[in-house]
Short mmCIF file of C-alpha atoms in Angstrom, two decimals:
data_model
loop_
_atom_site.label_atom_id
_atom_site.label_comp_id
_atom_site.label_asym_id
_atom_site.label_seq_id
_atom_site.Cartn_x
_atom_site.Cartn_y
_atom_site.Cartn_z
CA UNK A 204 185.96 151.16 132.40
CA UNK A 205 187.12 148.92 134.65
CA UNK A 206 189.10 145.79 132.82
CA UNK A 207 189.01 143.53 136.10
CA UNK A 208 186.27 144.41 138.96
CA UNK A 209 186.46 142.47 142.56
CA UNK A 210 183.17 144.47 144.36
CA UNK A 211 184.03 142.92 147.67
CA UNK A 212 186.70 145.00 149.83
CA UNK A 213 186.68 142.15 152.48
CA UNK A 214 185.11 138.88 153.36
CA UNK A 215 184.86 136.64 156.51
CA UNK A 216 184.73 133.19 156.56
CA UNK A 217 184.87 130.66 159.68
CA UNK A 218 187.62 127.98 159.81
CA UNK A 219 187.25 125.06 157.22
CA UNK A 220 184.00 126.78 155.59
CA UNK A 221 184.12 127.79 152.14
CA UNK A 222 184.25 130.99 150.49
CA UNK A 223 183.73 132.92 146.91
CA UNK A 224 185.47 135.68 146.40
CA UNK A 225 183.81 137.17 143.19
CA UNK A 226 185.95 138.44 140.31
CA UNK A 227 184.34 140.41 136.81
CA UNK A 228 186.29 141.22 133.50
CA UNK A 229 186.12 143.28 130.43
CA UNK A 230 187.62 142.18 127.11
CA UNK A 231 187.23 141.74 123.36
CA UNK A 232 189.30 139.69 123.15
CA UNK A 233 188.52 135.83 122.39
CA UNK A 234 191.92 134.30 123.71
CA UNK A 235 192.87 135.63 127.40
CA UNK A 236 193.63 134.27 130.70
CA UNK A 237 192.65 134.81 134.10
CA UNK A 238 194.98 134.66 137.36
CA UNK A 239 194.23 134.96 141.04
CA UNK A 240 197.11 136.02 143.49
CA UNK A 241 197.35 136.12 146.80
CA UNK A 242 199.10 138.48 149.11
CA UNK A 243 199.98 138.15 152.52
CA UNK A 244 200.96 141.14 155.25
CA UNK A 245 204.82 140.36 153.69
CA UNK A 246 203.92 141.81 150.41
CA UNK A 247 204.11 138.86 148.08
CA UNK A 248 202.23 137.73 145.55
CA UNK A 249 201.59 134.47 145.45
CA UNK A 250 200.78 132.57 142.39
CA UNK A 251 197.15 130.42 143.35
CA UNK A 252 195.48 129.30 140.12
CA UNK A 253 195.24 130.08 136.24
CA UNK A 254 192.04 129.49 133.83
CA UNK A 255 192.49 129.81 129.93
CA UNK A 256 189.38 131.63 128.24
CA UNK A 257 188.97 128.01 125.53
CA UNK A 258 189.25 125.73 129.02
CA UNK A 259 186.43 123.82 129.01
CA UNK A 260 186.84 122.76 132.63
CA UNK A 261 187.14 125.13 135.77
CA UNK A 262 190.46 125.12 136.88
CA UNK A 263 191.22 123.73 140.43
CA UNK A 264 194.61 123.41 142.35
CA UNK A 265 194.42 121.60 145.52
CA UNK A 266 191.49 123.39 147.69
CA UNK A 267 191.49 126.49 144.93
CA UNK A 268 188.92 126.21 141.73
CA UNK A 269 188.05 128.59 139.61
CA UNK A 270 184.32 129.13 138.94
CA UNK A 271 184.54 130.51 135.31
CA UNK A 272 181.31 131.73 133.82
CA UNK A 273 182.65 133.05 129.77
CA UNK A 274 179.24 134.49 129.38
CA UNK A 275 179.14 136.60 132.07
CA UNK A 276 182.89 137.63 132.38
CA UNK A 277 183.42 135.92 135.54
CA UNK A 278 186.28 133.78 137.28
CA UNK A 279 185.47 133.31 140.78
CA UNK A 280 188.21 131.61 143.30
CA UNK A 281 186.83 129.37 145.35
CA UNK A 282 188.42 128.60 148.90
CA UNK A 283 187.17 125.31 150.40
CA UNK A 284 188.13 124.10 153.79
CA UNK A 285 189.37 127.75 154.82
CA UNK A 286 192.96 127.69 157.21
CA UNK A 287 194.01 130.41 159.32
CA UNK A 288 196.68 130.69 156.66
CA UNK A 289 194.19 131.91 154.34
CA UNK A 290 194.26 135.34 155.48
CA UNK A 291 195.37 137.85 153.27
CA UNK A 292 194.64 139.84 150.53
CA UNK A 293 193.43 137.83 147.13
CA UNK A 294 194.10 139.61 143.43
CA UNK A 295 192.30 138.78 140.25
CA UNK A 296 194.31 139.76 137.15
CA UNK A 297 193.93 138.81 133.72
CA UNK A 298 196.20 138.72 130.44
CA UNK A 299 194.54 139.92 127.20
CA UNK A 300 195.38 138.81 123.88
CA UNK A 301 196.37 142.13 122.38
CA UNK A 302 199.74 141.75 124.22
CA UNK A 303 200.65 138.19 122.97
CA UNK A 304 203.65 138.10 121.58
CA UNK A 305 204.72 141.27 123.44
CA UNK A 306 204.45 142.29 126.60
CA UNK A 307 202.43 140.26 128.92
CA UNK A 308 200.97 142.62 131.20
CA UNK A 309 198.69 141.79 134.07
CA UNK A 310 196.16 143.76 134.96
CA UNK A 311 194.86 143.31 138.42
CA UNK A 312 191.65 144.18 140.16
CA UNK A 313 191.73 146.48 143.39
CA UNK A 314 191.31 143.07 146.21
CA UNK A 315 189.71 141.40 148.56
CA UNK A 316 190.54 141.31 151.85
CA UNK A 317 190.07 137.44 152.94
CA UNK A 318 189.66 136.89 157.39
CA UNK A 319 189.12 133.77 158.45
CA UNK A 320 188.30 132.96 162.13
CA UNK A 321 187.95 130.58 164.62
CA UNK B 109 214.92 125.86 141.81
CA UNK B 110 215.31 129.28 142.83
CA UNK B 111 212.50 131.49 143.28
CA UNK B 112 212.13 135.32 142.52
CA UNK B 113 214.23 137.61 144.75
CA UNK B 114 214.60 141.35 145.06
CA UNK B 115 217.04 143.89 146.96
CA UNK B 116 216.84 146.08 148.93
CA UNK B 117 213.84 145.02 150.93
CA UNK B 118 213.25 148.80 152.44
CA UNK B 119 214.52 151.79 150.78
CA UNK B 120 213.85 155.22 152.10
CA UNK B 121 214.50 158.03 149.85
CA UNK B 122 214.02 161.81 149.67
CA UNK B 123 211.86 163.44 146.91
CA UNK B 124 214.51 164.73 144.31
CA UNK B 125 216.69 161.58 144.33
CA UNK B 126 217.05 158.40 142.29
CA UNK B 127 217.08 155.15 143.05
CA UNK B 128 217.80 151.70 141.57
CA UNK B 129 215.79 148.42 142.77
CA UNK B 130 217.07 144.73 141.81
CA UNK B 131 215.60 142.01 140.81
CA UNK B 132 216.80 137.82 140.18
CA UNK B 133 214.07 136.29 137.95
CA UNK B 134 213.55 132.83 138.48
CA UNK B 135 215.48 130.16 137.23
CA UNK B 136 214.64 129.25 133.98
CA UNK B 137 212.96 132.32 133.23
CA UNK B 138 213.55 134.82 130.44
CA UNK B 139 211.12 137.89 130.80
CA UNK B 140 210.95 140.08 133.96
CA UNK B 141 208.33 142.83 134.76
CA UNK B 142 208.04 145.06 136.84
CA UNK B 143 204.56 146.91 138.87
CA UNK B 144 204.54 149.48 141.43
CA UNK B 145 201.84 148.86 144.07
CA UNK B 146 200.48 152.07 145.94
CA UNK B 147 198.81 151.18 149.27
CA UNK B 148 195.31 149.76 148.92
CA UNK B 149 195.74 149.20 144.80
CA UNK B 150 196.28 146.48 142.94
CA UNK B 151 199.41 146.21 140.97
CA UNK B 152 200.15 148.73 138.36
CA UNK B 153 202.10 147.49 134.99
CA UNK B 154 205.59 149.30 134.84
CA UNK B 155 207.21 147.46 132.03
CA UNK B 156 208.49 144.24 130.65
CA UNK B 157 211.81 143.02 129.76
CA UNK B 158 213.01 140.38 127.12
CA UNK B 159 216.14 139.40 125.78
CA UNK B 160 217.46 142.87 127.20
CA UNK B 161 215.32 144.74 125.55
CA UNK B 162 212.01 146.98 126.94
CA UNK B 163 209.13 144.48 125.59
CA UNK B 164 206.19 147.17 126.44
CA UNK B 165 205.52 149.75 128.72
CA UNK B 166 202.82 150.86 131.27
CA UNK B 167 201.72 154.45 131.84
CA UNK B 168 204.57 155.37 133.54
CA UNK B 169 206.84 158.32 132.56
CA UNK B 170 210.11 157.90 131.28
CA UNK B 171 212.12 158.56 134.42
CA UNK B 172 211.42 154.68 135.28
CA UNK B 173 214.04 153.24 133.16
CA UNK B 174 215.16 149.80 133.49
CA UNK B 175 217.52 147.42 132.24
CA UNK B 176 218.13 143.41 131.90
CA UNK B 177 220.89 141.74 132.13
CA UNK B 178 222.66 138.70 130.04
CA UNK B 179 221.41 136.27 133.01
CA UNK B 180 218.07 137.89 132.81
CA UNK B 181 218.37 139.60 136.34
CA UNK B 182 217.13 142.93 136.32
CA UNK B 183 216.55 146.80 137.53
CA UNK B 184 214.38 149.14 137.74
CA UNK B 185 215.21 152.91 138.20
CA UNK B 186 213.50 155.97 138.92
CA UNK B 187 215.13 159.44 138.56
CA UNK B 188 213.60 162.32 140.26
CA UNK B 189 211.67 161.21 142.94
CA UNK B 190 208.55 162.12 143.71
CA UNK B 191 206.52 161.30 147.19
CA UNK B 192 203.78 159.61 144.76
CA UNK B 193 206.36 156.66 143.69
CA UNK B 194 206.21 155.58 147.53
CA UNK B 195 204.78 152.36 146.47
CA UNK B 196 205.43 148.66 146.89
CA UNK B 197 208.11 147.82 143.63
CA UNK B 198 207.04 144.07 142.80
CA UNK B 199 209.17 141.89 139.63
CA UNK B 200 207.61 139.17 138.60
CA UNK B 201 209.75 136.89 136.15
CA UNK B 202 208.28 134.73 133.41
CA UNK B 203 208.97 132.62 130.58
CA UNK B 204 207.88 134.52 127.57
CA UNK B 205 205.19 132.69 125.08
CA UNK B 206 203.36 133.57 122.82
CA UNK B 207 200.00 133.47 124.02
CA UNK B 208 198.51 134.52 127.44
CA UNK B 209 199.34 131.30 129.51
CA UNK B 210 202.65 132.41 130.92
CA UNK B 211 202.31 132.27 134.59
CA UNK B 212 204.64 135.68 136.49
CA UNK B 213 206.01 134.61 139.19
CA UNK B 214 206.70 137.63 141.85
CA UNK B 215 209.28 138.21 144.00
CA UNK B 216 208.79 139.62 147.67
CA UNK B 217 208.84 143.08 146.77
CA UNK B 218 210.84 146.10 147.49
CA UNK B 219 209.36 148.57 149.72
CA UNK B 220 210.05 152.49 148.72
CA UNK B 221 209.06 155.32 150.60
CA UNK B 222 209.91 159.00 149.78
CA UNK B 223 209.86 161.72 152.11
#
């Protein structure tokens, strides 16, 4: 099964509307966190925003939050006041607790092609 | 401060050969890991290094080898090429904790293809 599932290849969204690019996990574990990335045409990945599984609060970072929903194994990103900029590929990965204290793997989702237009 | 960086940016290589890719963690980082990225796919976990030592592994066969280095740079290298490792080679560099905060920071990513 899928640990990290992003159902939407791509998405459009008009200048300074916002967008939610959707993001479902699978884990038993209690203590995890979740990461979105962003990747432009150059390749790198960009570090956006981070939400711990105990967070009470829905992580933001400037015009990035993080819709988390614990119940249903969701962390969506949402973009308000989409730029030009914005385009690019967007990652969901998450860290589980089975490799704290040893390796801290990611493990991403497959994407989601983010175009925003005029 | 000093972000992640990564050499060669391009590499082509043919199927049969080895190759080593390079990677400066970030400053102030200790732990570097590496994921291949094949076109369309998300990253895939290589391995993790810490203090010099391989600090878990991916599903990767053992002719991706790696090594870190006293200033916590690091390399990745893969013997016997095949024309499936063309991929996107991404480090990310970390400072290791002990629970699942630590943010990886990635570098721009060396691109490998093999004819």
């Amino acid at each position: 099964a899928q640990k990290i599932t992003q159902t939407q290849p791509g998405m459009f969204v008009q200048e300074k509307e916002a967008v939610t690019l959707d993001c479902t996990y699978d884990t038993s574990d209690q203590s995890y966190g979740l990461f979105w990335y962003k990747q432009p045409s150059s390749g790198e990945m960009i570090f956006l925003i981070y939400q711990g599984s105990y967070d009470e609060q829905n992580a933001t970072e400037g015009r990035y939050s993080l819709n988390f929903q614990k119940a249903r194994k969701s962390a969506n990103l949402v973009i308000s006041a989409s730029q030009l900029g914005d385009s690019a590929m967007y990652f969901c990965a998450m860290r589980e607790e089975e490799h704290t204290g040893t390796a801290s793997k990611l493990t991403f989702g497959t994407g989601t092609r983010l175009q925003v237009t005029l | 401060e000093t972000g992640v960086t990564q050499s060669p940016t391009h590499l082509i290589k043919t199927r049969g050969q080895q190759v080593t890719l390079r990677c400066s963690s970030q400053s102030g980082h200790n732990t570097v890991s590496w994921y291949q990225q094949a076109l369309g796919q998300g990253p895939q976990f290589i391995f993790q290094y810490y203090r010099e030592e391989e600090n878990g592994r991916g599903n990767f066969p053992p002719r991706f080898s790696g090594l870190q280095f006293p200033n916590y740079s690091s390399e990745l290298n893969v013997n016997a090429l095949e024309l499936d490792d063309s991929a996107l080679y991404l480090c990310a560099s970390s400072h290791f904790t002990t629970g699942p905060t630590d943010t990886q920071y990635f570098g721009p990513g060396t691109r490998l293809t093999v004819l």
